[in-house]
Amino acid sequence: MVQIRFGRLACGVAGIALLAGCNAAPEPRAASAVAPAAQDNSPEALLARMSLKNKVAQLVMPDIGSITPKDVRKYRFGTILNGGNSGPYGDDKAPAADWLKLADEYWEASTAPLPKGEPAIPAVWATDAVHGHANVIGATVFPHNVALGATGDADLIRRIGAATAVEIEVTGIDWTFAPTIAVARDDRWGRTYESYSEDPALVSRMGAAMVEGLQGRPGEPGFLGEGKVAATAKHFFGDGGTAQGVDQGDVNGDLKELMAIHAAPYPAAIGAGVASVMASFNSINGSKMHGNGPLLTGELRGNLGFEGLVVGDWNGHGQVEGCTNGDCPQALLAGLDVYMVPEDWKALHASLLKQVKNGTIPMARLDEAVLRVLRLKQQLGIFDGEVKPSARALGGKWDRLGSAEHRAIAREAVAKSQVLLKNAGVLPLKAGARIEVAGLAADNIPQQAGGWSVTWQGGGDLTAADFPGATSIWAGIAAAAKASGGEAVLAPNGSAAGTPDVAIVVFGEEPYAEFVGDRKDLAFRDEEGLTLLKAYRARGIPTVAVFLSGRPLWVNRELNAADAFVAAWLPGSEGAGVADVLFGARPATGRLSFSWPAQCDGTPVNGPQGALFPLGYGLDLGANAPLAPMDETCAALTADTGAVWFANGKLGMQVQAVADNALLPDLRGGGNGITATGVDRKAQEDARRIAFAPGAKLTLTGPDSAAAWRITYQVTARPKGPVTVMAGGKALDITQGLSVAEGKGWREMVLTPACLGTTGAKLTFASKSAFTVQISEIARDEVAATAECSF
C-alpha cells in the first residue's frame, strides 16, 4: 500500500478516511521540497542529484550558537546540534517556544530551492536529552541513569524514553544523543551518573529499553513515527573504563577483554534498531576512537553489524593525531560519518571539500557517509511529505511538555531508584510525626537535578524558577507529612525551634558534568551534612540522611552519624518521589547498580572485594538494619597535595596571597589597593569578596604545576576597565568573560595553558579600574590541563 507521511502520521492511501487526522490532504510543500512527488526520493536517487559541496555539508554538524538560518541556507548543513550551554538566539534559558521557532527557521533555510533541480535536503537537529528534554525550561527532568539503573525496571525506562521523545518533538527536534550505554568501572569519572551500572548485562538491558522508548520497536507500527525521535548509543567504546576515571582518557588492556565489558551493551542497542552511534572521546591502547578504523569500521560495522550513522562527539575528531578541529580526513576514513564541529564548521567544510577533490578522501567513502545521513532522514519520514516542525502533530503542543502524565512517570522512577543503605528502625516515618528538614539541598531543585539540567554543568545561577512545575525534596516531604496528619518544618541550617520527632538531612554533591566532575578519590568532603547529623544526634533526635550524588562515594562518617541513610542519586524535577519512600507510600525497591566503596582512596570497586555494600544491595523499607560503626579513617581528607589553593575559607597550607608586598592570611585583610573580606556561600565566611582599587594586583603563589586552574567565582557588577590574569609571563584579558558573568551567580572559570601559555606556581589578577569579585574556591586540576579556557 502506498504510504504518505503527514506530520509524522503515516496514512495508508486506501484507508485515509478511516484514520483520525488523515481526512485532510497533506499540507502542500513549497517548490523547495526535496523533489516533486513523481521523482524518486530514495536516498540513492537524492544522492545522485546532489552537488559535491552539498554532499560534504551533510557531514558537518555545527552548534546553534555559531550558525544562523542564513548560514544553513548558504551551506546546506545536513545536521545541527545544540550543546549543553547553547540555547536559541544565544539564550540558554530561552522559552520552549523559541526552540520551536528556531527549528522552523532552520527547516525553512535548509529546504529553500536550489538551482538546476538539485534536491534541497532538510536539516535535522540533535540534542542531548540525557535525562529528559532537560535543556528546555519546563520539561520533565527524569532521574539520571545512575538512579535508573537502581530501579532495575526496563519497562519503566522504556516509558521514560517514550515520554522524553514526545517532549523533544514538541520543540521541533528530531534526534537525541541518548542513551549513554557506558559501563562505568571507575567512579572517579565525572560522567559516572550517565551510566546505568558497572554491570554490562544491566547496562545492555536498560540501554536497549531506552532506545525502544525513544524510537519505538523496529517492524512495529509507529517506529520512528509521531512522538518518536532518533536515538544515539554512546560512546563507542570504552568511555567508562579510562585509567583513573579521567574523562576522555586512555583505556588500556587486551582488546577482547575490554570489549567484553565496554562494548557489551552495543549488540542489544543495535538489535533494538538504534539509529546512530556516537564515537567516544577516549583512546583504546593509545589510539583515539575518532580515528580508529579497526574499531569504528572493523568491530562496530563488521563484527557488530551496525548499519546506521556514526556521529562524532564535540570536536572529538580534533584530538586525533595530525588533526585539528577544522581539518581531519582521518576521522572520515576511519568510519566517522558526521563531524560534530560546533564552531570550526567553515574550515572543516572547506578542508573536506578540498580533500575529496584531491583524492585524499575517495568519492565512494563520501557517498557512503552521505547515504547514511540520508537514510536516517528517510527513517524519520523527512522525504515522505514531512512538514516543518511547528506543523507536525506534536509541534507546539505545550501541554505535553512537562505534562502531569510524564511527571508521574518521573516520580515513579525517583521512588523506585531510592536505595536504603541503613535503617535503625526510623523508616518508614510514622504518621503524624513532627519532622525537621535540614540541609541546603533540601529545597534546591537545581542540585537535585544535577548536571545536564537547563545548562551543561547545571547548578550555578539556576534557581527553582528555571524548573517550573518541579517539586523539591522538601516540598514533597512537607506535603506527605501534612497528608499523614503530621507537620514538617524547613530548617536549612538545623536551627528551627522545638524538638522534632525526627530530622531529615538532605545533602550531597554539587552539580557537574563531564571532566569538571572527575575526582582524584571518592572521599565526600563537604561536611555540611555531617555537621547537621552530629548536631541532631547530640540533641537525641533520630535522623534520616538523604544523600544526593552522581556516584557511590565514601561517606562512612555520615553513615555512622545517621540512623537511616538513603542513596537518592540525582532525582530530577520530581522530588516528591523521595518522600513516597520515606513515608512508606511506595516500597523501597531500589538496589545498587554500582558497588559502594569501603575506602576513600578511589581504587575501582567492581564486585564484592573492597565494597562496603555490594552490587544489588538495598534494604526493604521495614528492615531494622543498623550498621556496626565503620572506620572513618581517610588519608585523602587530610593530605595536602597542593591541588586546593583556597576552599572553605582557607588557603592551602602551601599557598600564599599577597597584594604587592602585603600578606593576606587566608585571603583576608587588605593593603596596596586590595580589600578581601569574608562572605557566606555555603557556610559562614567560606568565600571572599575581593575589591580592587584602580591599578591593584592580587597574587597567589603555591606549588609549581602544569595543571589548570579551576576558580569558582561570582560577579555582581561588570568591570569598568580591563581586568587581566597572568601565570608565568603571559597576561590574559578576561574582561569580557567577567562581563558575561555579571549577575549570573556562582560560575566556574577554567584557566589552562591554552590561553595562559603556562600555568606554573603563580597567578596574578590585576584591574585597571575599581572592580569587585567574589571567590569561593581555587584549585589546580590536572584533568582539565588540556581543555579550552572557559568562564
PDB file of N, CA and C in Angstrom, residues 15-77:
ATOM      1  N   GLY A  15      -6.912   3.725   3.021  1.00  0.00           N
ATOM      2  CA  GLY A  15      -7.748   3.864   4.212  1.00  0.00           C
ATOM      3  C   GLY A  15      -7.637   5.225   4.848  1.00  0.00           C
ATOM      4  N   ILE A  16      -7.358   6.259   4.057  1.00  0.00           N
ATOM      5  CA  ILE A  16      -7.142   7.588   4.614  1.00  0.00           C
ATOM      6  C   ILE A  16      -8.334   8.043   5.439  1.00  0.00           C
ATOM      7  N   ALA A  17      -9.533   7.858   4.907  1.00  0.00           N
ATOM      8  CA  ALA A  17     -10.718   8.380   5.587  1.00  0.00           C
ATOM      9  C   ALA A  17     -10.989   7.698   6.910  1.00  0.00           C
ATOM     10  N   LEU A  18     -10.391   6.534   7.115  1.00  0.00           N
ATOM     11  CA  LEU A  18     -10.651   5.779   8.328  1.00  0.00           C
ATOM     12  C   LEU A  18      -9.754   6.186   9.476  1.00  0.00           C
ATOM     13  N   LEU A  19      -8.710   6.979   9.206  1.00  0.00           N
ATOM     14  CA  LEU A  19      -7.739   7.316  10.236  1.00  0.00           C
ATOM     15  C   LEU A  19      -7.942   8.743  10.710  1.00  0.00           C
ATOM     16  N   ALA A  20      -8.019   8.894  12.042  1.00  0.00           N
ATOM     17  CA  ALA A  20      -8.172  10.239  12.605  1.00  0.00           C
ATOM     18  C   ALA A  20      -6.996  11.098  12.180  1.00  0.00           C
ATOM     19  N   GLY A  21      -7.273  12.285  11.740  1.00  0.00           N
ATOM     20  CA  GLY A  21      -6.202  13.188  11.334  1.00  0.00           C
ATOM     21  C   GLY A  21      -5.772  12.990   9.900  1.00  0.00           C
ATOM     22  N   CYS A  22      -6.316  11.993   9.204  1.00  0.00           N
ATOM     23  CA  CYS A  22      -5.894  11.717   7.831  1.00  0.00           C
ATOM     24  C   CYS A  22      -6.936  12.164   6.815  1.00  0.00           C
ATOM     25  N   ASN A  23      -8.027  12.827   7.261  1.00  0.00           N
ATOM     26  CA  ASN A  23      -9.075  13.183   6.337  1.00  0.00           C
ATOM     27  C   ASN A  23      -8.742  14.430   5.528  1.00  0.00           C
ATOM     28  N   ALA A  24      -7.665  15.144   5.922  1.00  0.00           N
ATOM     29  CA  ALA A  24      -7.237  16.309   5.155  1.00  0.00           C
ATOM     30  C   ALA A  24      -6.027  15.945   4.315  1.00  0.00           C
ATOM     31  N   ALA A  25      -5.923  16.582   3.175  1.00  0.00           N
ATOM     32  CA  ALA A  25      -4.762  16.326   2.326  1.00  0.00           C
ATOM     33  C   ALA A  25      -3.523  16.869   2.997  1.00  0.00           C
ATOM     34  N   PRO A  26      -2.364  16.242   2.757  1.00  0.00           N
ATOM     35  CA  PRO A  26      -1.128  16.769   3.328  1.00  0.00           C
ATOM     36  C   PRO A  26      -0.905  18.217   2.911  1.00  0.00           C
ATOM     37  N   GLU A  27      -0.330  18.986   3.811  1.00  0.00           N
ATOM     38  CA  GLU A  27      -0.024  20.383   3.511  1.00  0.00           C
ATOM     39  C   GLU A  27       0.887  20.447   2.287  1.00  0.00           C
ATOM     40  N   PRO A  28       0.515  21.229   1.279  1.00  0.00           N
ATOM     41  CA  PRO A  28       1.362  21.292   0.074  1.00  0.00           C
ATOM     42  C   PRO A  28       2.751  21.779   0.424  1.00  0.00           C
ATOM     43  N   ARG A  29       3.729  21.118  -0.132  1.00  0.00           N
ATOM     44  CA  ARG A  29       5.104  21.523   0.105  1.00  0.00           C
ATOM     45  C   ARG A  29       5.494  22.572  -0.919  1.00  0.00           C
ATOM     46  N   ALA A  30       6.334  23.497  -0.524  1.00  0.00           N
ATOM     47  CA  ALA A  30       6.766  24.569  -1.413  1.00  0.00           C
ATOM     48  C   ALA A  30       7.628  24.014  -2.530  1.00  0.00           C
ATOM     49  N   ALA A  31       7.940  24.871  -3.477  1.00  0.00           N
ATOM     50  CA  ALA A  31       8.792  24.442  -4.589  1.00  0.00           C
ATOM     51  C   ALA A  31      10.160  24.010  -4.122  1.00  0.00           C
ATOM     52  N   SER A  32      10.477  24.312  -2.851  1.00  0.00           N
ATOM     53  CA  SER A  32      11.774  23.956  -2.303  1.00  0.00           C
ATOM     54  C   SER A  32      11.810  22.525  -1.793  1.00  0.00           C
ATOM     55  N   ALA A  33      10.729  21.779  -1.960  1.00  0.00           N
ATOM     56  CA  ALA A  33      10.684  20.416  -1.441  1.00  0.00           C
ATOM     57  C   ALA A  33      11.811  19.589  -2.027  1.00  0.00           C
ATOM     58  N   VAL A  34      12.096  18.454  -1.355  1.00  0.00           N
ATOM     59  CA  VAL A  34      13.172  17.573  -1.791  1.00  0.00           C
ATOM     60  C   VAL A  34      13.050  17.242  -3.264  1.00  0.00           C
ATOM     61  N   ALA A  35      11.850  16.911  -3.707  1.00  0.00           N
ATOM     62  CA  ALA A  35      11.625  16.592  -5.106  1.00  0.00           C
ATOM     63  C   ALA A  35      10.137  16.541  -5.357  1.00  0.00           C
ATOM     64  N   PRO A  36       9.683  16.785  -6.591  1.00  0.00           N
ATOM     65  CA  PRO A  36       8.273  16.600  -6.911  1.00  0.00           C
ATOM     66  C   PRO A  36       7.856  15.168  -6.609  1.00  0.00           C
ATOM     67  N   ALA A  37       6.571  14.983  -6.385  1.00  0.00           N
ATOM     68  CA  ALA A  37       6.083  13.660  -5.976  1.00  0.00           C
ATOM     69  C   ALA A  37       6.423  12.580  -6.985  1.00  0.00           C
ATOM     70  N   ALA A  38       6.516  12.955  -8.260  1.00  0.00           N
ATOM     71  CA  ALA A  38       6.772  11.941  -9.285  1.00  0.00           C
ATOM     72  C   ALA A  38       8.217  11.480  -9.297  1.00  0.00           C
ATOM     73  N   GLN A  39       9.103  12.234  -8.664  1.00  0.00           N
ATOM     74  CA  GLN A  39      10.510  11.860  -8.674  1.00  0.00           C
ATOM     75  C   GLN A  39      10.822  10.866  -7.573  1.00  0.00           C
ATOM     76  N   ASP A  40      11.903  10.147  -7.787  1.00  0.00           N
ATOM     77  CA  ASP A  40      12.366   9.150  -6.814  1.00  0.00           C
ATOM     78  C   ASP A  40      13.052   9.873  -5.650  1.00  0.00           C
ATOM     79  N   ASN A  41      12.483   9.731  -4.456  1.00  0.00           N
ATOM     80  CA  ASN A  41      13.068  10.371  -3.278  1.00  0.00           C
ATOM     81  C   ASN A  41      13.844   9.392  -2.418  1.00  0.00           C
ATOM     82  N   SER A  42      14.265   8.292  -2.980  1.00  0.00           N
ATOM     83  CA  SER A  42      15.090   7.368  -2.219  1.00  0.00           C
ATOM     84  C   SER A  42      16.431   8.021  -1.936  1.00  0.00           C
ATOM     85  N   PRO A  43      17.110   7.638  -0.836  1.00  0.00           N
ATOM     86  CA  PRO A  43      18.429   8.225  -0.559  1.00  0.00           C
ATOM     87  C   PRO A  43      19.394   8.107  -1.731  1.00  0.00           C
ATOM     88  N   GLU A  44      19.366   6.971  -2.413  1.00  0.00           N
ATOM     89  CA  GLU A  44      20.294   6.775  -3.533  1.00  0.00           C
ATOM     90  C   GLU A  44      19.997   7.747  -4.671  1.00  0.00           C
ATOM     91  N   ALA A  45      18.713   7.949  -4.961  1.00  0.00           N
ATOM     92  CA  ALA A  45      18.346   8.862  -6.046  1.00  0.00           C
ATOM     93  C   ALA A  45      18.664  10.308  -5.676  1.00  0.00           C
ATOM     94  N   LEU A  46      18.415  10.671  -4.437  1.00  0.00           N
ATOM     95  CA  LEU A  46      18.742  12.020  -3.991  1.00  0.00           C
ATOM     96  C   LEU A  46      20.239  12.270  -4.055  1.00  0.00           C
ATOM     97  N   LEU A  47      21.018  11.290  -3.607  1.00  0.00           N
ATOM     98  CA  LEU A  47      22.474  11.415  -3.634  1.00  0.00           C
ATOM     99  C   LEU A  47      22.969  11.688  -5.050  1.00  0.00           C
ATOM    100  N   ALA A  48      22.390  11.017  -6.015  1.00  0.00           N
ATOM    101  CA  ALA A  48      22.838  11.162  -7.407  1.00  0.00           C
ATOM    102  C   ALA A  48      22.598  12.567  -7.941  1.00  0.00           C
ATOM    103  N   ARG A  49      21.678  13.312  -7.342  1.00  0.00           N
ATOM    104  CA  ARG A  49      21.350  14.653  -7.835  1.00  0.00           C
ATOM    105  C   ARG A  49      21.987  15.756  -6.988  1.00  0.00           C
ATOM    106  N   MET A  50      22.793  15.397  -5.993  1.00  0.00           N
ATOM    107  CA  MET A  50      23.393  16.387  -5.103  1.00  0.00           C
ATOM    108  C   MET A  50      24.750  16.863  -5.617  1.00  0.00           C
ATOM    109  N   SER A  51      25.038  18.140  -5.389  1.00  0.00           N
ATOM    110  CA  SER A  51      26.359  18.685  -5.725  1.00  0.00           C
ATOM    111  C   SER A  51      27.378  18.229  -4.693  1.00  0.00           C
ATOM    112  N   LEU A  52      28.647  18.310  -5.055  1.00  0.00           N
ATOM    113  CA  LEU A  52      29.708  17.878  -4.143  1.00  0.00           C
ATOM    114  C   LEU A  52      29.707  18.702  -2.857  1.00  0.00           C
ATOM    115  N   LYS A  53      29.597  20.004  -2.966  1.00  0.00           N
ATOM    116  CA  LYS A  53      29.666  20.829  -1.752  1.00  0.00           C
ATOM    117  C   LYS A  53      28.494  20.560  -0.821  1.00  0.00           C
ATOM    118  N   ASN A  54      27.350  20.238  -1.366  1.00  0.00           N
ATOM    119  CA  ASN A  54      26.200  19.951  -0.514  1.00  0.00           C
ATOM    120  C   ASN A  54      26.243  18.529   0.058  1.00  0.00           C
ATOM    121  N   LYS A  55      26.915  17.634  -0.637  1.00  0.00           N
ATOM    122  CA  LYS A  55      27.182  16.324  -0.033  1.00  0.00           C
ATOM    123  C   LYS A  55      28.055  16.507   1.206  1.00  0.00           C
ATOM    124  N   VAL A  56      29.134  17.258   1.057  1.00  0.00           N
ATOM    125  CA  VAL A  56      30.043  17.488   2.180  1.00  0.00           C
ATOM    126  C   VAL A  56      29.297  18.125   3.349  1.00  0.00           C
ATOM    127  N   ALA A  57      28.395  19.050   3.037  1.00  0.00           N
ATOM    128  CA  ALA A  57      27.660  19.744   4.093  1.00  0.00           C
ATOM    129  C   ALA A  57      26.792  18.807   4.926  1.00  0.00           C
ATOM    130  N   GLN A  58      26.385  17.670   4.343  1.00  0.00           N
ATOM    131  CA  GLN A  58      25.590  16.711   5.117  1.00  0.00           C
ATOM    132  C   GLN A  58      26.388  16.120   6.275  1.00  0.00           C
ATOM    133  N   LEU A  59      27.709  16.165   6.187  1.00  0.00           N
ATOM    134  CA  LEU A  59      28.572  15.528   7.182  1.00  0.00           C
ATOM    135  C   LEU A  59      29.086  16.512   8.231  1.00  0.00           C
ATOM    136  N   VAL A  60      28.676  17.765   8.163  1.00  0.00           N
ATOM    137  CA  VAL A  60      29.172  18.815   9.058  1.00  0.00           C
ATOM    138  C   VAL A  60      28.052  19.219  10.004  1.00  0.00           C
ATOM    139  N   MET A  61      28.275  19.064  11.313  1.00  0.00           N
ATOM    140  CA  MET A  61      27.263  19.361  12.325  1.00  0.00           C
ATOM    141  C   MET A  61      27.725  20.538  13.195  1.00  0.00           C
ATOM    142  N   PRO A  62      27.278  21.758  12.900  1.00  0.00           N
ATOM    143  CA  PRO A  62      27.625  22.906  13.728  1.00  0.00           C
ATOM    144  C   PRO A  62      26.663  23.036  14.914  1.00  0.00           C
ATOM    145  N   ASP A  63      27.036  23.899  15.849  1.00  0.00           N
ATOM    146  CA  ASP A  63      26.210  24.187  17.018  1.00  0.00           C
ATOM    147  C   ASP A  63      25.361  25.429  16.760  1.00  0.00           C
ATOM    148  N   ILE A  64      24.160  25.441  17.330  1.00  0.00           N
ATOM    149  CA  ILE A  64      23.253  26.563  17.090  1.00  0.00           C
ATOM    150  C   ILE A  64      23.818  27.890  17.606  1.00  0.00           C
ATOM    151  N   GLY A  65      24.811  27.809  18.499  1.00  0.00           N
ATOM    152  CA  GLY A  65      25.420  29.037  18.999  1.00  0.00           C
ATOM    153  C   GLY A  65      26.344  29.697  18.003  1.00  0.00           C
ATOM    154  N   SER A  66      26.685  28.988  16.924  1.00  0.00           N
ATOM    155  CA  SER A  66      27.661  29.547  15.982  1.00  0.00           C
ATOM    156  C   SER A  66      27.133  29.653  14.557  1.00  0.00           C
ATOM    157  N   ILE A  67      25.878  29.292  14.330  1.00  0.00           N
ATOM    158  CA  ILE A  67      25.316  29.399  12.980  1.00  0.00           C
ATOM    159  C   ILE A  67      23.945  30.060  13.033  1.00  0.00           C
ATOM    160  N   THR A  68      23.576  30.647  11.934  1.00  0.00           N
ATOM    161  CA  THR A  68      22.266  31.265  11.783  1.00  0.00           C
ATOM    162  C   THR A  68      21.510  30.520  10.680  1.00  0.00           C
ATOM    163  N   PRO A  69      20.208  30.723  10.585  1.00  0.00           N
ATOM    164  CA  PRO A  69      19.484  30.155   9.444  1.00  0.00           C
ATOM    165  C   PRO A  69      20.076  30.602   8.099  1.00  0.00           C
ATOM    166  N   LYS A  70      20.594  31.815   8.058  1.00  0.00           N
ATOM    167  CA  LYS A  70      21.243  32.278   6.825  1.00  0.00           C
ATOM    168  C   LYS A  70      22.436  31.396   6.471  1.00  0.00           C
ATOM    169  N   ASP A  71      23.223  30.995   7.491  1.00  0.00           N
ATOM    170  CA  ASP A  71      24.348  30.091   7.245  1.00  0.00           C
ATOM    171  C   ASP A  71      23.855  28.739   6.734  1.00  0.00           C
ATOM    172  N   VAL A  72      22.772  28.255   7.317  1.00  0.00           N
ATOM    173  CA  VAL A  72      22.223  26.964   6.900  1.00  0.00           C
ATOM    174  C   VAL A  72      21.777  27.038   5.444  1.00  0.00           C
ATOM    175  N   ARG A  73      21.131  28.110   5.078  1.00  0.00           N
ATOM    176  CA  ARG A  73      20.676  28.255   3.689  1.00  0.00           C
ATOM    177  C   ARG A  73      21.859  28.303   2.725  1.00  0.00           C
ATOM    178  N   LYS A  74      22.938  28.947   3.127  1.00  0.00           N
ATOM    179  CA  LYS A  74      24.104  29.073   2.241  1.00  0.00           C
ATOM    180  C   LYS A  74      24.869  27.754   2.129  1.00  0.00           C
ATOM    181  N   TYR A  75      25.112  27.106   3.287  1.00  0.00           N
ATOM    182  CA  TYR A  75      25.986  25.922   3.281  1.00  0.00           C
ATOM    183  C   TYR A  75      25.236  24.598   3.195  1.00  0.00           C
ATOM    184  N   ARG A  76      23.950  24.585   3.531  1.00  0.00           N
ATOM    185  CA  ARG A  76      23.104  23.388   3.463  1.00  0.00           C
ATOM    186  C   ARG A  76      23.587  22.271   4.385  1.00  0.00           C
ATOM    187  N   PHE A  77      23.850  22.631   5.631  1.00  0.00           N
ATOM    188  CA  PHE A  77      24.247  21.623   6.611  1.00  0.00           C
ATOM    189  C   PHE A  77      23.175  20.540   6.713  1.00  0.00           C
TER     190      PHE A  77
END
